[in-house]
Short mmCIF file of C-alpha atoms in Angstrom, two decimals:
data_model
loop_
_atom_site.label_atom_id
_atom_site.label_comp_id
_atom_site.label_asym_id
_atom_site.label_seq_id
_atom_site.Cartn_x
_atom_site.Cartn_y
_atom_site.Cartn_z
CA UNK W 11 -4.58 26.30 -3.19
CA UNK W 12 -1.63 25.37 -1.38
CA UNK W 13 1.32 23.07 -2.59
CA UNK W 14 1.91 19.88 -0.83
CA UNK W 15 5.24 17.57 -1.58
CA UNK W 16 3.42 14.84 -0.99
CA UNK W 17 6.06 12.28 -1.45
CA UNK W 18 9.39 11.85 -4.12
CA UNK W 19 9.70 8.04 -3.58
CA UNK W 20 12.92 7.47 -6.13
CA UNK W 21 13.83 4.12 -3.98
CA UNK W 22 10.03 3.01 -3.74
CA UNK W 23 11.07 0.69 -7.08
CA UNK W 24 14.91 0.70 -6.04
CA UNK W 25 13.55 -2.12 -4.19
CA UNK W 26 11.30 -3.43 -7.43
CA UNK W 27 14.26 -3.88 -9.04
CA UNK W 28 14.48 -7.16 -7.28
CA UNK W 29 10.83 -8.26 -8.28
CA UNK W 30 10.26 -11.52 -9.85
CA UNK W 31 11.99 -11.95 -13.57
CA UNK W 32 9.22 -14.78 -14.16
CA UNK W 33 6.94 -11.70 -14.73
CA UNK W 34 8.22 -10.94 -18.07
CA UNK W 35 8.20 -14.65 -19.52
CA UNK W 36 4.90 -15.24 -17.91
CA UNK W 37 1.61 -15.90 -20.18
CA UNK W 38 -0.60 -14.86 -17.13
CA UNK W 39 0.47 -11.62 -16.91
CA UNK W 40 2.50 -8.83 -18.95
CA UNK W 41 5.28 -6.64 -18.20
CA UNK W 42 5.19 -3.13 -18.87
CA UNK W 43 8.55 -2.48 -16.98
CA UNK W 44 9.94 -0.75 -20.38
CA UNK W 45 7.48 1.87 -20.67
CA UNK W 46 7.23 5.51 -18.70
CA UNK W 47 4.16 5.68 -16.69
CA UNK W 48 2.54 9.12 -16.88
CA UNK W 49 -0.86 9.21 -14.66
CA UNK W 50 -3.07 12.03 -12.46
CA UNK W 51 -5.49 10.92 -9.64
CA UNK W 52 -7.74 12.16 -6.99
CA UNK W 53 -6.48 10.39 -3.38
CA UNK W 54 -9.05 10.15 -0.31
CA UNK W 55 -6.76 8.59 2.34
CA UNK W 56 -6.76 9.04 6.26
CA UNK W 57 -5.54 7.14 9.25
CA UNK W 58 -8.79 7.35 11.36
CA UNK W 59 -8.97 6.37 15.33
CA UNK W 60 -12.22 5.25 17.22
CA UNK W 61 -11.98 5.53 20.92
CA UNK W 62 -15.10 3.58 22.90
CA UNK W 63 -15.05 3.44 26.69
CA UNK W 64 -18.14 2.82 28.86
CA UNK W 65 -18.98 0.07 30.78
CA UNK W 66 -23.07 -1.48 29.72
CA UNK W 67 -22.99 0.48 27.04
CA UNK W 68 -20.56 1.88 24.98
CA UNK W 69 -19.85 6.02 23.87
CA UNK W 70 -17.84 5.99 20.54
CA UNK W 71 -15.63 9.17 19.55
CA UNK W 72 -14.50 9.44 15.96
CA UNK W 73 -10.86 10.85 15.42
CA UNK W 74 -10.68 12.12 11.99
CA UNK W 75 -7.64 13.89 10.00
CA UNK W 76 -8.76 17.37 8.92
CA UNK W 77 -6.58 16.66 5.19
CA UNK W 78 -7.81 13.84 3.70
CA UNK W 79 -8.25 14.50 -0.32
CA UNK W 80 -5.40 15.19 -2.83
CA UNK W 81 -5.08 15.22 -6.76
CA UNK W 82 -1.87 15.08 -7.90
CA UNK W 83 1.02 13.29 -10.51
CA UNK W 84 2.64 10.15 -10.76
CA UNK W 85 5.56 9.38 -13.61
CA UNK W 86 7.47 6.27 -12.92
CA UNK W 87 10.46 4.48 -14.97
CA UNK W 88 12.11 1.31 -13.69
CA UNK W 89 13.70 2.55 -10.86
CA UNK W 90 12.29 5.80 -10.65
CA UNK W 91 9.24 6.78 -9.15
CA UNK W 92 7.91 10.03 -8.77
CA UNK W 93 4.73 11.39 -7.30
CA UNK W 94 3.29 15.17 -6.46
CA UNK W 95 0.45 15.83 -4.23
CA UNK W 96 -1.99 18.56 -3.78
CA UNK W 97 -4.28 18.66 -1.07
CA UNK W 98 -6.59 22.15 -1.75
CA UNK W 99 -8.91 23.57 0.34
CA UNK W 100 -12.08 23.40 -2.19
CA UNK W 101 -11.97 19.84 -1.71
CA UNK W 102 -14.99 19.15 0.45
CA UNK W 103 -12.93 16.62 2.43
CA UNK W 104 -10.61 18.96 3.76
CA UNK W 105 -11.38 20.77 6.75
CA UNK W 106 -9.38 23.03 8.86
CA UNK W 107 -6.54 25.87 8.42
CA UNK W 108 -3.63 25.83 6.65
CA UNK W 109 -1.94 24.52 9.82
CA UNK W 110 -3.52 21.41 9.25
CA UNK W 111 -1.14 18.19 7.45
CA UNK W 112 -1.41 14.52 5.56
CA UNK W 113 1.88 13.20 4.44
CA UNK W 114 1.55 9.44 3.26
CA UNK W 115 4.18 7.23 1.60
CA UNK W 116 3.74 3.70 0.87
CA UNK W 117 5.60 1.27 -1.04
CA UNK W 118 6.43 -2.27 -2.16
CA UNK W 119 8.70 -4.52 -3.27
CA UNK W 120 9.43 -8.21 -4.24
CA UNK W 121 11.79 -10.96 -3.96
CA UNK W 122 10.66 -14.15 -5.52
CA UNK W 123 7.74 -14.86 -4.40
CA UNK W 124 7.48 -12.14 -1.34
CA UNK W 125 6.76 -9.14 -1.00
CA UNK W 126 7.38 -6.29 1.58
CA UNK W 127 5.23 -3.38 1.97
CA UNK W 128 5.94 0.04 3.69
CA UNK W 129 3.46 2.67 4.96
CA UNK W 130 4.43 6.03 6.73
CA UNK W 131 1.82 8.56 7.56
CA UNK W 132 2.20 12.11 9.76
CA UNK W 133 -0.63 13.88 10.36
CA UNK W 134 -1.91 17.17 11.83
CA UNK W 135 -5.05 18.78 12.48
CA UNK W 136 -7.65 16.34 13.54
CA UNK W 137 -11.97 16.50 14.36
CA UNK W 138 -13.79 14.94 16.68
CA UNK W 139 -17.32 12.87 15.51
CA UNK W 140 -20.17 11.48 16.98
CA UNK W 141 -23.83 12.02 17.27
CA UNK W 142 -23.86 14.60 19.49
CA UNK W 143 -20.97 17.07 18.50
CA UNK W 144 -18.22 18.27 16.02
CA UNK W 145 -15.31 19.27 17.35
CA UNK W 146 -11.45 20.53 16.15
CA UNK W 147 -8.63 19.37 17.87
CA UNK W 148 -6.19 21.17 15.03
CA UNK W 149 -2.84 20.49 16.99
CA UNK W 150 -3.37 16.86 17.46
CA UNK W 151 -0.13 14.70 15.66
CA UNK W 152 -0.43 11.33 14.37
CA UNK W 153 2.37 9.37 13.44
CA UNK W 154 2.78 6.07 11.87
CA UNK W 155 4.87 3.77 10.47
CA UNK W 156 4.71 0.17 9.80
CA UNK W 157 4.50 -2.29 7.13
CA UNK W 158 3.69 -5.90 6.36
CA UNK W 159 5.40 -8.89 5.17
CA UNK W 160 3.67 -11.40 2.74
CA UNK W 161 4.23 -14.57 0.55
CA UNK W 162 2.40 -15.48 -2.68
CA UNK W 163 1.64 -19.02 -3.36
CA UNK W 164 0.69 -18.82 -6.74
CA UNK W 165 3.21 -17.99 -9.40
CA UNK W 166 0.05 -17.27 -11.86
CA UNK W 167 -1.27 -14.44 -9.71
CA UNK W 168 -0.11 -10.69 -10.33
CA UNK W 169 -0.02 -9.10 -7.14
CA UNK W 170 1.28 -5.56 -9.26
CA UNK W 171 -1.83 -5.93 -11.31
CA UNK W 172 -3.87 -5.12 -8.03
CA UNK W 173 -1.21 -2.11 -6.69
CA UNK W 174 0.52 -0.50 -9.67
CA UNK W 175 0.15 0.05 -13.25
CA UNK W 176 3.82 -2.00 -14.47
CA UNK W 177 1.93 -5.03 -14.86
CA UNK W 178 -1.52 -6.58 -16.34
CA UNK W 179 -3.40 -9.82 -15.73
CA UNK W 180 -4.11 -11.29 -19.14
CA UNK W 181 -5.75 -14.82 -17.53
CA UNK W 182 -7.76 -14.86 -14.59
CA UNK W 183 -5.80 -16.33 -11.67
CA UNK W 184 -6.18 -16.07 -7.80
CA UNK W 185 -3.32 -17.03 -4.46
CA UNK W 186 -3.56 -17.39 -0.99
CA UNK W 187 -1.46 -14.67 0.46
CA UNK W 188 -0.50 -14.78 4.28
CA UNK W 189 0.64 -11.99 6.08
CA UNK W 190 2.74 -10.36 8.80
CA UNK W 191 2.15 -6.87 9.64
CA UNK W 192 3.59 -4.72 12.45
CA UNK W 193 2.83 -0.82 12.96
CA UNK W 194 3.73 1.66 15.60
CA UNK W 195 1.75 4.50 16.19
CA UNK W 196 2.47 8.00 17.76
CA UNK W 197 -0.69 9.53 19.05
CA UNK W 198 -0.33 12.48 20.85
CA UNK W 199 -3.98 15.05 21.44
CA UNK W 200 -1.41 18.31 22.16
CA UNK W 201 -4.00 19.00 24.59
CA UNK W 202 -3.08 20.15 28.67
CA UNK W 203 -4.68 17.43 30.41
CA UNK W 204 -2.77 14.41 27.95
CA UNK W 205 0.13 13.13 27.14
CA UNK W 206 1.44 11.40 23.82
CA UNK W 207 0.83 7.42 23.56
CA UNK W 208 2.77 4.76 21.73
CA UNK W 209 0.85 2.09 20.19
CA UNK W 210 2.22 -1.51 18.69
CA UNK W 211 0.64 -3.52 16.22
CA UNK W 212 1.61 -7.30 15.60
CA UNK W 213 -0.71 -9.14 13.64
CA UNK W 214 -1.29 -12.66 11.43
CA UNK W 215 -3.75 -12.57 8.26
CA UNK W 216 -4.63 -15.20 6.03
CA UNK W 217 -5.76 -13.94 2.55
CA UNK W 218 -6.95 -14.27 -0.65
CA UNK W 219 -6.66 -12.79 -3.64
CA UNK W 220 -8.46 -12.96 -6.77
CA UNK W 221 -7.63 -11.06 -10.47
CA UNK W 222 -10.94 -11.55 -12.62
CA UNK W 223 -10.48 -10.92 -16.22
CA UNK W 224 -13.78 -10.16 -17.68
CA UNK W 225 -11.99 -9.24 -21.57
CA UNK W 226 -8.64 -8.25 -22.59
CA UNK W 227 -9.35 -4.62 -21.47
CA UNK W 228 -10.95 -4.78 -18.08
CA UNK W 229 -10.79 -6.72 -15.23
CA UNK W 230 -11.86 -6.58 -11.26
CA UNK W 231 -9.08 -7.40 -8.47
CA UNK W 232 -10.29 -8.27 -5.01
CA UNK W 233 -8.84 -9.63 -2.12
CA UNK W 234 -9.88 -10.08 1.50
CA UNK W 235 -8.19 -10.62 4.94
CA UNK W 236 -8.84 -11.70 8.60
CA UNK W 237 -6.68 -12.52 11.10
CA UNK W 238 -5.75 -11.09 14.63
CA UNK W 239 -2.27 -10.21 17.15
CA UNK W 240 -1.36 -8.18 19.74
CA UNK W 241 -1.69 -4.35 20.65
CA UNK W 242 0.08 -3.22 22.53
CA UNK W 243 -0.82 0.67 24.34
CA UNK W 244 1.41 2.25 26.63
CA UNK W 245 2.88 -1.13 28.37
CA UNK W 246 -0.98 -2.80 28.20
CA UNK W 247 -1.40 -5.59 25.82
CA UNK W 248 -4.51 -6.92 24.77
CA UNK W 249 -6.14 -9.14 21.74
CA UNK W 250 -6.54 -7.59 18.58
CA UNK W 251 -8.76 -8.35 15.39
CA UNK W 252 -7.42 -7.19 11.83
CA UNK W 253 -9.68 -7.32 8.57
CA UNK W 254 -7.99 -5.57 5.00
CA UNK W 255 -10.44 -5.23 1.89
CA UNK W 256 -9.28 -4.87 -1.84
CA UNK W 257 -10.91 -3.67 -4.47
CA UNK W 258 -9.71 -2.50 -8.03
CA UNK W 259 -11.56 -2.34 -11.02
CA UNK W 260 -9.36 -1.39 -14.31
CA UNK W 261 -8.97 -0.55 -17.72
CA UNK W 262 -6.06 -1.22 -19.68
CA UNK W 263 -4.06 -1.13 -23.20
CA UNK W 264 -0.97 -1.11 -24.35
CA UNK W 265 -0.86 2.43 -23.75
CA UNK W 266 -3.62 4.40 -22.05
CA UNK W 267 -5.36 2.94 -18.32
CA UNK W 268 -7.57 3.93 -15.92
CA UNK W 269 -8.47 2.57 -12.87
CA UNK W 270 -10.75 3.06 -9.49
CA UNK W 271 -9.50 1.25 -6.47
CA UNK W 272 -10.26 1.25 -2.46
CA UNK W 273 -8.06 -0.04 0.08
CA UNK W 274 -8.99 -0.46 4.17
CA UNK W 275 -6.54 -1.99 6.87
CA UNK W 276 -8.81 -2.24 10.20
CA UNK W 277 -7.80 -3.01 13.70
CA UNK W 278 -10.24 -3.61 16.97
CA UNK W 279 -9.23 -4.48 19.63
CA UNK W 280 -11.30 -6.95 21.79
CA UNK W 281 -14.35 -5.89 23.49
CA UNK W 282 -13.53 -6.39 26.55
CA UNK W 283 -10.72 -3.94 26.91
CA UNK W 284 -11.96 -0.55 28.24
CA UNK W 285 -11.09 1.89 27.17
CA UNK W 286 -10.57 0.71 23.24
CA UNK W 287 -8.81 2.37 20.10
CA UNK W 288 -9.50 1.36 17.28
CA UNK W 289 -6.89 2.26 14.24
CA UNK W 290 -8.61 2.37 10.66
CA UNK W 291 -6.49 3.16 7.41
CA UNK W 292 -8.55 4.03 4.34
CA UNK W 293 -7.81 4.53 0.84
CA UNK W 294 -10.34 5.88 -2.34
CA UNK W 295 -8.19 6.22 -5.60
CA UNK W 296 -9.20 7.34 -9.29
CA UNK W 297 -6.67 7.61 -11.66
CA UNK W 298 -5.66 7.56 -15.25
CA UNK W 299 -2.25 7.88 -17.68
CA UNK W 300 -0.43 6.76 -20.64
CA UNK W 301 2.57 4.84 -20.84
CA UNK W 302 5.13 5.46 -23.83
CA UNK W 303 8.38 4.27 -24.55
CA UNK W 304 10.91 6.34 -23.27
CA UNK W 305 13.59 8.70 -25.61
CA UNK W 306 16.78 7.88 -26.45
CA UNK W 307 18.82 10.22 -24.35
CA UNK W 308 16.67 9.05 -21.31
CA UNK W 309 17.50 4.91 -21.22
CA UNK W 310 20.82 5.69 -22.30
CA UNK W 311 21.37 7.68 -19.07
CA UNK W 312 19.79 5.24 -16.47
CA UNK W 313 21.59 1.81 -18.59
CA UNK W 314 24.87 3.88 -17.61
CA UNK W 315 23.67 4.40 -13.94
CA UNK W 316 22.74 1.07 -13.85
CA UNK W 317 25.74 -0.50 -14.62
CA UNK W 318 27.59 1.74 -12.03
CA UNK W 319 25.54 1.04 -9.31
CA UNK W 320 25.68 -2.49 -10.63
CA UNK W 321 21.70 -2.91 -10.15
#
């Protein structure tokens, strides 16, 4: 089993710290912004690619990262967020040597009623898929960075409730949430007869989002988006079609959680362009932990930071 640093995000909440103070007066939804978060989970996430080309009928490859599964640690305070990664071999998911890589980092944060997301993802070591063959292609790079930009209508909905553990929705509530989202992608095969390719992503999504409370101890968050942009590949611009799927059922007290939760961002572009990449980003996550209140010497320590840094 081999170690992965996965990611050590201490700014992912930096930005949190400007989140919405409504939260903690709020009879929707509760706070748990006091609290340490201790949790483990397993992590199957990969940035797949689908290239078609063909002209009556079309001949799909599959692109997929060799790394895909990790368990690892998460402990977050305020501020401070904290998360290590391993991706090992028995996993079933991960193929390839050791030269093979996933690195992901994402994060959010909010201002009123926005909120900014972040995603970065390198990867190495890569297989090819389709009916006919299996292939490696272990020094093919992926990189990718991006994010989107979205605003939440509906001050009753708890956006945190669906993506981290600081926050709970005690009545059911659901917002339309549109969205902005740009990405650029690095795709380069390593191979002698290719050459790397830059790929931009600008696309509009109308959503909706929906936190069903089913008792004080579980509930099921969905939410569902379709819109479409530009891509643009190598100086060639064409339409594109975007469609992101939520899904989170929980568990939660005071203390102990648990939750399982699937994420997909999908891009196509149209079917007329020849040849096509398609750019899929997929998420499976179990996890559980325990929040407790944290010792003396500990808030004492980040107050003082705080009011230094005058956060």
């Amino acid at each position: 089993m081999r170690l992965k640093l996965i990611y050590i995000t201490f700014f992912t909440s930096f930005f949190g710290c400007f989140a919405q103070n409504d939260s903690l007066h709020n009879s929707y939804f509760k706070s748990y912004n006091d609290k340490i978060t201790a949790s483990v989970y397993y992590l199957d996430t990969s940035n797949s690619f689908q290239i078609a080309s063909g002209q009556d009928s079309q001949t799909y490859v599959n692109l997929i990262p060799n790394r895909r599964e990790q368990i690892g640690f998460t402990l977050n305070y305020k501020i401070v967020d904290i998360t290590i990664g391993f991706a090992p071999k028995f996993l079933s998911q991960n193929k390839g040597d050791s030269h093979s890589k996933n690195f992901n980092f994402n994060t959010r944060f909010y201002y009123k009623k926005w909120m900014q997301s972040f995603t970065f993802i390198n990867q190495k070591g890569f297989y090819i898929s389709d009916d006919n063959i299996i292939a490696q292609l272990p020094n093919m790079r992926t990189t990718k960075i991006g994010g989107s930009t979205a605003y939440i209508f509906n001050d009753k909905f708890s956006f945190k409730t669906l993506v981290s553990q600081n926050e709970w929705q005690t009545k059911s509530s659901g917002s339309f949430i549109p969205s902005f989202s740009f990405y650029y992608t690095n795709l380069d095969l390593n191979t002698p007869d290719s050459s790397p390719g830059d790929i931009y992503v600008f696309t509009l999504a109308p959503a909706y989002f929906y936190n069903f409370v089913i008792s004080d101890r579980v509930l099921i968050g969905a939410g569902l988006a379709l819109g479409g942009g530009l891509n643009i590949i190598d100086k060639e611009t064409s339409a594109l079609y975007q469609a992101d799927f939520n899904l989170k059922l929980a568990y939660n007290k005071d203390r102990f959680f648990g939750f399982a939760s699937l994420n997909t961002v999908s891009f196509a572009q149209d079917d007329k362009v020849d040849p096509r990449l398609n750019d899929n980003i997929a998420t499976v996550k179990l996890s559980v932990g325990y929040r407790f209140d944290p010792p003396k010497k500990v808030k004492e320590v980040y107050d003082n930071v705080n009011k230094k840094i005058g956060l």
